[in-house]
Structure formats: structure tokens, C-alpha cells
Short mmCIF file of C-alpha atoms in Angstrom, two decimals:
data_model
loop_
_atom_site.label_atom_id
_atom_site.label_comp_id
_atom_site.label_asym_id
_atom_site.label_seq_id
_atom_site.Cartn_x
_atom_site.Cartn_y
_atom_site.Cartn_z
CA HIS A 1 0.00 -0.03 0.05
CA GLU A 2 1.18 3.51 -0.75
CA HIS A 3 1.75 5.79 2.18
CA PRO A 4 -0.30 9.05 2.20
CA GLU A 5 2.96 10.96 1.83
CA GLU A 6 3.78 9.01 -1.41
CA VAL A 7 0.35 9.85 -2.83
CA SER A 8 1.18 13.52 -2.64
CA LEU A 9 4.20 12.94 -4.79
CA THR A 10 2.49 10.82 -7.30
CA PRO A 11 1.56 12.70 -10.56
CA PHE A 12 -1.95 12.78 -12.03
CA GLN A 13 -2.91 9.48 -13.69
CA ARG A 14 0.38 7.74 -12.80
CA SER A 15 0.92 4.84 -10.35
CA SER A 16 3.87 6.39 -8.63
CA TYR A 17 6.42 9.03 -8.61
CA ALA A 18 9.95 8.39 -10.11
CA ALA A 19 13.35 8.83 -8.63
CA ALA A 20 16.52 7.85 -10.61
CA GLU A 21 19.71 9.42 -12.13
CA ILE A 22 20.48 11.19 -15.43
CA ALA A 23 23.82 10.37 -16.99
CA PHE A 24 25.33 13.49 -18.67
CA ASP A 25 28.72 13.69 -20.37
CA GLY A 26 30.16 15.63 -17.34
CA GLY A 27 28.58 13.60 -14.56
CA THR A 28 25.45 12.11 -13.13
CA SER A 29 22.57 13.97 -11.64
CA PRO A 30 19.69 12.51 -9.54
CA TYR A 31 16.23 13.53 -10.48
CA CYS A 32 12.67 12.98 -9.32
CA LEU A 33 9.45 13.24 -11.31
CA ILE A 34 6.59 14.26 -9.03
CA SER A 35 3.16 15.86 -9.02
CA HIS A 36 3.08 19.66 -9.40
CA ALA A 37 0.91 19.62 -6.29
CA SER A 38 3.40 17.68 -4.17
CA GLU A 39 3.90 18.63 -0.47
CA PRO A 40 7.61 19.77 0.08
CA GLU A 41 7.70 17.90 3.36
CA ASP A 42 6.80 14.61 1.58
CA LEU A 43 9.62 15.19 -1.01
CA PHE A 44 12.16 15.66 1.78
CA ASP A 45 10.97 12.57 3.61
CA TRP A 46 11.03 10.27 0.59
CA VAL A 47 13.59 11.67 -1.81
CA ILE A 48 15.77 14.56 -0.69
CA LEU A 49 17.02 13.18 2.61
CA PRO A 50 17.05 9.35 2.14
CA GLU A 51 18.05 9.33 -1.56
CA TRP A 52 19.99 12.61 -2.19
CA GLY A 53 21.34 13.12 1.36
CA LEU A 54 21.19 16.91 1.09
CA ARG A 55 21.83 18.84 4.21
CA THR A 56 19.95 22.07 5.35
CA PRO A 57 21.52 25.12 3.55
CA ASN A 58 22.64 28.23 5.25
CA LEU A 59 21.26 30.36 2.42
CA ILE A 60 18.90 29.86 -0.53
CA LEU A 61 19.85 31.69 -3.70
CA SER A 62 16.77 31.48 -5.97
CA ILE A 63 17.72 32.52 -9.55
CA MET A 64 14.79 33.67 -11.63
CA GLY A 65 14.75 35.06 -15.10
CA GLY A 66 14.58 34.65 -18.90
CA ALA A 67 14.65 31.32 -20.52
CA GLY A 68 15.01 32.77 -24.08
CA ASN A 69 18.05 33.90 -25.81
CA MET A 70 19.16 36.47 -23.36
CA ILE A 71 21.21 39.48 -24.73
CA ALA A 72 22.76 41.32 -21.81
CA SER A 73 23.99 44.90 -22.21
CA GLU A 74 27.55 46.07 -21.39
CA LYS A 75 26.18 47.07 -17.96
CA PHE A 76 25.96 43.34 -17.01
CA ASP A 77 29.16 41.29 -16.73
CA THR A 78 28.10 37.74 -17.19
CA MET A 79 31.47 36.38 -16.26
CA CYS A 80 31.74 38.39 -13.05
CA PHE A 81 28.11 37.44 -12.11
CA SER A 82 28.88 33.75 -12.61
CA LYS A 83 32.04 33.74 -10.59
CA GLY A 84 30.49 35.84 -7.74
CA LEU A 85 27.44 33.70 -7.61
CA VAL A 86 29.36 30.45 -7.18
CA GLU A 87 31.86 32.04 -4.63
CA ALA A 88 28.97 33.38 -2.54
CA ALA A 89 27.26 30.00 -2.56
CA THR A 90 30.43 28.14 -1.66
CA ARG A 91 31.33 30.43 1.21
CA THR A 92 27.87 30.32 2.76
CA CYS A 93 27.09 26.70 2.08
CA ALA A 94 23.99 27.72 -0.04
CA TRP A 95 21.62 25.93 -2.34
CA ILE A 96 21.26 27.53 -5.79
CA ILE A 97 17.76 27.01 -7.26
CA THR A 98 16.87 27.67 -10.87
CA GLY A 99 14.36 26.56 -13.47
CA GLY A 100 16.82 23.81 -14.54
CA THR A 101 16.58 24.14 -18.31
CA ALA A 102 19.32 24.64 -20.92
CA SER A 103 18.49 28.21 -21.87
CA GLY A 104 18.84 31.84 -20.81
CA VAL A 105 19.96 32.52 -17.22
CA MET A 106 19.59 28.85 -16.29
CA ASP A 107 22.24 27.90 -18.75
CA ILE A 108 24.47 30.68 -17.55
CA VAL A 109 24.15 29.41 -13.97
CA GLY A 110 24.78 25.81 -14.98
CA LYS A 111 27.87 26.71 -16.90
CA ALA A 112 29.09 28.86 -13.98
CA MET A 113 28.85 25.71 -11.71
CA GLN A 114 30.77 23.67 -14.13
CA LYS A 115 33.62 26.28 -14.32
CA HIS A 116 33.74 27.45 -10.66
CA ASP A 117 32.55 24.41 -8.70
CA LYS A 118 34.01 21.31 -10.48
CA GLN A 119 33.68 19.24 -7.24
CA ARG A 120 29.96 20.08 -6.99
CA GLN A 121 30.19 21.29 -3.44
CA VAL A 122 27.15 23.48 -4.01
CA PRO A 123 23.81 21.82 -4.69
CA CYS A 124 22.39 23.42 -7.85
CA ILE A 125 18.76 22.31 -8.05
CA GLY A 126 16.72 22.65 -11.18
CA ILE A 127 12.90 22.72 -10.66
CA SER A 128 11.32 22.29 -14.13
CA PRO A 129 7.92 21.56 -15.72
CA PHE A 130 7.62 18.00 -17.17
CA GLY A 131 5.16 19.08 -19.82
CA ALA A 132 7.36 21.85 -21.26
CA LEU A 133 10.24 19.36 -22.01
CA THR A 134 10.76 17.89 -25.50
CA SER A 135 9.10 14.61 -26.13
CA LYS A 136 12.56 12.86 -26.06
CA TRP A 137 13.21 14.22 -22.66
CA ARG A 138 9.78 13.22 -21.39
CA ASN A 139 10.17 9.71 -22.79
CA LEU A 140 13.57 9.46 -21.12
CA LEU A 141 12.40 10.61 -17.67
CA GLU A 142 9.37 8.23 -17.87
CA LYS A 143 11.56 5.12 -18.39
CA GLN A 144 11.88 4.68 -14.70
CA MET A 145 8.14 4.46 -14.33
CA GLN A 146 7.65 1.67 -16.84
CA GLU A 147 6.47 -1.72 -15.51
CA THR A 148 9.56 -3.79 -16.28
CA PRO A 149 11.19 -6.52 -14.20
CA VAL A 150 14.20 -4.30 -13.54
CA LYS A 151 13.57 -0.63 -12.83
CA GLN A 152 15.77 1.92 -14.68
CA THR A 153 17.97 3.58 -12.03
CA LYS A 154 19.90 5.64 -14.58
CA VAL A 155 18.86 7.15 -17.89
CA ASP A 156 21.27 8.47 -20.58
CA ALA A 157 20.93 12.17 -21.51
CA ALA A 158 22.38 11.37 -24.99
CA ASP A 159 19.13 9.67 -25.80
CA ALA A 160 17.22 13.12 -25.44
CA GLN A 161 19.43 15.12 -27.82
CA GLY A 162 17.75 17.39 -30.41
CA THR A 163 15.44 20.45 -30.42
CA GLU A 164 11.60 20.43 -30.67
CA MET A 165 9.42 23.31 -31.55
CA GLU A 166 5.66 23.89 -30.81
CA GLY A 167 4.69 26.74 -33.18
CA LYS A 168 7.33 29.37 -32.52
CA ILE A 169 8.16 28.18 -29.01
CA THR A 170 11.15 25.91 -28.35
CA LEU A 171 10.40 23.19 -25.91
CA ALA A 172 12.86 22.74 -23.05
CA ALA A 173 15.82 20.48 -22.34
CA LEU A 174 17.55 19.88 -19.00
CA GLN A 175 20.78 21.75 -18.27
CA ASP A 176 23.53 19.22 -17.79
CA ASN A 177 25.47 21.02 -15.02
CA HIS A 178 22.77 21.15 -12.45
CA SER A 179 23.41 18.67 -9.61
CA HIS A 180 19.73 17.71 -8.96
CA PHE A 181 16.42 18.01 -10.72
CA ILE A 182 12.89 18.13 -9.45
CA ILE A 183 10.48 17.63 -12.36
CA CYS A 184 6.91 18.75 -11.77
CA ASP A 185 4.16 16.99 -13.82
CA ASN A 186 0.64 18.52 -13.96
CA GLY A 187 -0.68 15.94 -16.42
CA LYS A 188 -0.46 18.13 -19.51
CA VAL A 189 2.25 18.68 -22.21
CA GLY A 190 3.23 21.57 -24.40
CA LYS A 191 4.26 25.16 -24.35
CA ASP A 192 1.43 26.16 -22.08
CA THR A 193 2.93 24.18 -19.15
CA PHE A 194 5.92 26.66 -18.94
CA GLY A 195 5.43 28.15 -15.43
CA THR A 196 3.21 25.42 -14.07
CA GLU A 197 6.04 24.46 -11.71
CA ILE A 198 6.24 27.96 -10.17
CA PRO A 199 3.64 27.35 -7.29
CA PHE A 200 5.54 24.27 -6.21
CA ARG A 201 8.86 26.06 -6.42
CA THR A 202 7.62 28.91 -4.30
CA GLN A 203 6.19 26.48 -1.69
CA PHE A 204 9.48 24.47 -1.66
CA GLU A 205 11.62 27.37 -1.20
CA ASP A 206 9.51 28.84 1.51
CA TYR A 207 9.42 25.49 3.29
CA VAL A 208 13.25 25.44 3.44
CA ALA A 209 13.44 29.14 4.29
CA LYS A 210 11.16 28.52 7.32
CA GLY A 211 13.64 26.05 8.64
CA SER A 212 10.98 23.20 8.27
CA MET A 213 13.30 20.61 6.84
CA PRO A 214 13.33 17.36 8.85
CA GLY A 215 16.49 17.31 11.09
CA ALA A 216 16.98 20.98 10.76
CA LEU A 217 17.51 23.34 13.63
CA LYS A 218 14.13 24.91 13.01
CA ALA A 219 15.82 28.21 12.43
CA PRO A 220 14.89 30.31 9.41
CA VAL A 221 17.21 30.07 6.37
CA PRO A 222 17.80 33.33 4.57
CA ARG A 223 16.56 33.33 1.09
CA VAL A 224 17.37 35.78 -1.69
CA MET A 225 15.77 35.89 -5.18
CA ILE A 226 18.03 37.17 -7.98
CA LEU A 227 16.34 38.36 -11.11
CA VAL A 228 18.19 38.31 -14.45
CA ASN A 229 16.11 39.29 -17.47
CA GLY A 230 12.74 37.59 -17.21
CA GLY A 231 9.14 37.94 -18.43
CA LYS A 232 5.62 37.34 -17.28
CA ILE A 233 6.42 34.00 -15.46
CA SER A 234 9.30 35.62 -13.58
CA LEU A 235 7.07 38.59 -12.64
CA LYS A 236 4.57 36.25 -11.05
CA SER A 237 7.45 34.43 -9.07
CA LEU A 238 8.64 37.87 -7.80
CA VAL A 239 5.29 38.79 -6.57
CA GLU A 240 4.96 35.46 -4.70
CA ALA A 241 8.47 35.71 -3.31
CA ILE A 242 7.83 39.27 -2.04
CA ARG A 243 4.63 38.10 -0.36
CA THR A 244 6.64 35.59 1.62
CA GLY A 245 9.09 38.26 2.67
CA CYS A 246 11.86 37.27 0.29
CA PRO A 247 14.34 40.07 -0.57
CA LEU A 248 14.95 40.64 -4.19
CA VAL A 249 18.08 41.49 -6.23
CA VAL A 250 17.49 42.83 -9.69
CA CYS A 251 20.27 42.67 -12.21
CA GLN A 252 20.28 45.91 -14.30
CA GLY A 253 21.33 45.62 -17.96
CA THR A 254 19.92 42.07 -18.38
CA GLY A 255 16.88 43.17 -20.33
CA ARG A 256 13.16 42.78 -20.18
CA ILE A 257 11.43 42.72 -16.84
CA ALA A 258 14.59 43.28 -14.83
CA ASP A 259 15.27 46.45 -16.69
CA VAL A 260 11.64 47.54 -16.52
CA ILE A 261 11.86 47.29 -12.71
CA CYS A 262 15.24 49.13 -12.56
CA LYS A 263 13.90 51.96 -14.83
CA ILE A 264 10.87 52.49 -12.54
CA LEU A 265 13.00 52.38 -9.42
CA ASP A 266 15.46 54.94 -10.89
CA VAL A 267 12.70 57.37 -11.73
CA THR A 268 10.55 56.89 -8.49
CA LYS A 269 13.43 56.98 -5.93
CA ASP A 270 14.24 60.51 -7.01
CA ARG A 271 10.61 61.56 -6.76
CA SER A 272 10.21 59.83 -3.34
CA CYS A 273 13.06 61.96 -1.92
CA THR A 274 11.19 65.16 -2.72
CA ALA A 275 7.71 63.79 -1.86
CA ASP A 276 5.84 65.52 0.94
CA SER A 277 6.27 63.50 4.08
CA ASP A 278 2.74 64.40 5.12
CA SER A 279 1.17 63.04 1.99
CA GLY A 280 0.99 59.48 3.43
CA SER A 281 1.80 56.21 1.74
CA GLU A 282 -1.23 55.86 -0.47
CA LEU A 283 -0.86 56.81 -4.15
CA SER A 284 -3.06 59.69 -5.16
CA VAL A 285 -5.19 59.25 -8.38
CA GLY A 286 -2.68 61.47 -10.15
CA GLN A 287 0.30 59.52 -8.90
CA ASP A 288 -1.37 56.22 -9.82
CA ALA A 289 -1.98 57.41 -13.43
CA GLU A 290 1.60 58.68 -13.64
CA PHE A 291 2.91 55.38 -12.45
CA THR A 292 0.80 53.53 -15.09
CA LEU A 293 2.30 55.76 -17.86
CA LEU A 294 5.82 55.14 -16.47
CA LEU A 295 5.29 51.44 -16.46
CA LYS A 296 3.82 51.43 -19.92
CA ALA A 297 6.78 53.38 -21.34
CA ALA A 298 9.38 51.09 -19.51
CA VAL A 299 7.67 47.98 -20.92
CA GLU A 300 7.71 49.55 -24.42
CA ASP A 301 11.42 50.27 -24.01
CA PHE A 302 12.55 46.84 -22.73
CA MET A 303 9.76 44.45 -23.74
CA PRO A 304 8.35 45.87 -26.98
CA LYS A 305 7.04 42.47 -28.25
CA GLU A 306 5.38 41.37 -25.03
CA THR A 307 2.54 42.27 -22.70
CA LEU A 308 2.23 41.91 -18.97
CA SER A 309 -1.52 41.80 -18.89
CA GLN A 310 -3.32 38.46 -18.72
#
């Protein structure tokens, strides 16, 4: 019989969750394929502690941002960012958490780990949506679930090579320098599943940040979200993170939503210095309209082909 905790991890219309390893050219990374509605506590009890043996971090560095072809301006030094990120994580015994796919900022972080943490001292955990992966990747990760006499304990990433498009959207592949992967399955596949992992990721990070990990000292773990580039999905993640009290670092010069935020902050901080201290914290109708125009102009500057409306 399944334990109730296991049921939480089991994806919709599947008999169980999966936990195995992916063999990449540069090393092996454990992964688990779980329900997008899993409880973080159950994941720790059944996979992260007994299978992966990860210890409580002293810091969570949550990297959020663009998955597309990111073109950073000269204001942003990618090499300096990469080295600094890994050094900070190593010194503090942190976990780095990303979206785990081989594109945009996630690829930058993965390659930074490969270059600056060859011994894999720092857990670099990718939390990715199963349905947004290419069909080859989905088939590969499902191998461990097949009813065969001998369960697959290791799958070969070479079998998932190749790109796949859905319309104009490129489906995802896993980034090979991440040390661990949590793959969230909501029972659907295709481009519309990008971002469906975000509620679980937010819950997972918040669980660790509250010191809730089994065996932990029950002391809060500092969490910082770092935004590099990003679009609508990143914006939703930022809002969720801020609601949980998570501080935010926005990298200027990386484009899109990061530069929209920096532009607004640059303009509003000057105005706030001259604002009447007796005016209160609420925006007046005029200020609200002014902010809306400022936001619209910033979006047109840095995200001309996108919209932030639903």
C-alpha cells in the first residue's frame, strides 16, 4: 500500500512518482518526477533526505529570469556574475535553485557551476515543468516508471538530444551542469505548461526558508531571489516571493522585466526623496496614473513585443 505521503508525490494518472539518475557527459545528476501539487515535506521525507542526502543550507539563492536567448547589455558582466554567484554560494554553504533548463539564465548558472565548482560542493537544483520538455526528454524521464522486471535507475541524456518546436516556441531540455532535478508534472504537455512548476517552487523554497526541513535546527534560512532578465512568469514569481518576505536583487542591464523594474526604481526613488512626508503612503489618483504611464513606457522600451496583462 502507498503511504499518504507518497500519494502527494504521485503525478496525476500515474501509479507512482519516479526517482532515478541522469547520466550526462560531465557527470550524473539525480532527479525525481513528481506531481506539481506535491507537498515539500513529503519530497524531503521520501527523496531529498534518504536518496539525495542533502543537508540544510545556510542560504537559498533563488535565480529567476529569462529562458530565451538573453542578450545582456555592457552594464551586466556575465563572467563576473557567474564567478561571484558560485563564490557566494560556496562560502555560505548555500543551495542555488533555478528553472533547470538549458536556456537563458539557467544555462548561464549551470555553466558557472561547471567552471567554478568542479567538485559540485554546491547543490544546484533545477525545478522544471515536465510538460514543457521535449518529447525525447519526457520519454527518457518516464523510463523509470515503466512496468519492467528491472527498474531503470539511470537514464542517458544522450538519448534526449535534439530540439523540438511547438509553433514558434522551443520546448525545453534539461541543463547538464545542475546537480539535482525536481521535475513537476501537472498531467499536461506543451508550451502552455511553462510556469506550471512555479507554485511548487515557491512553496518548496518557502518550506526550506522557514527551517521546516526534517532534522533542521528549526531556524529560518535566509532566502534571496536574484532576477536576471525575465518575463511574465518571472514577474509572477517575484510577486509570490515578495509576499513571503523574500528580498529581491534585480540585475540591471539584463533586459526585459529586470530593466523595467530598474527603470521604474530609478525614476521613482528621485521623486520619493522630494515627496511631501505628510502625504501618506497611499498613491493619489494622479500619482497612480503617472505610475501607469511610467510602467507602460518602460515595458515598451525593454519588452516591445510582449505584454504583462493576462
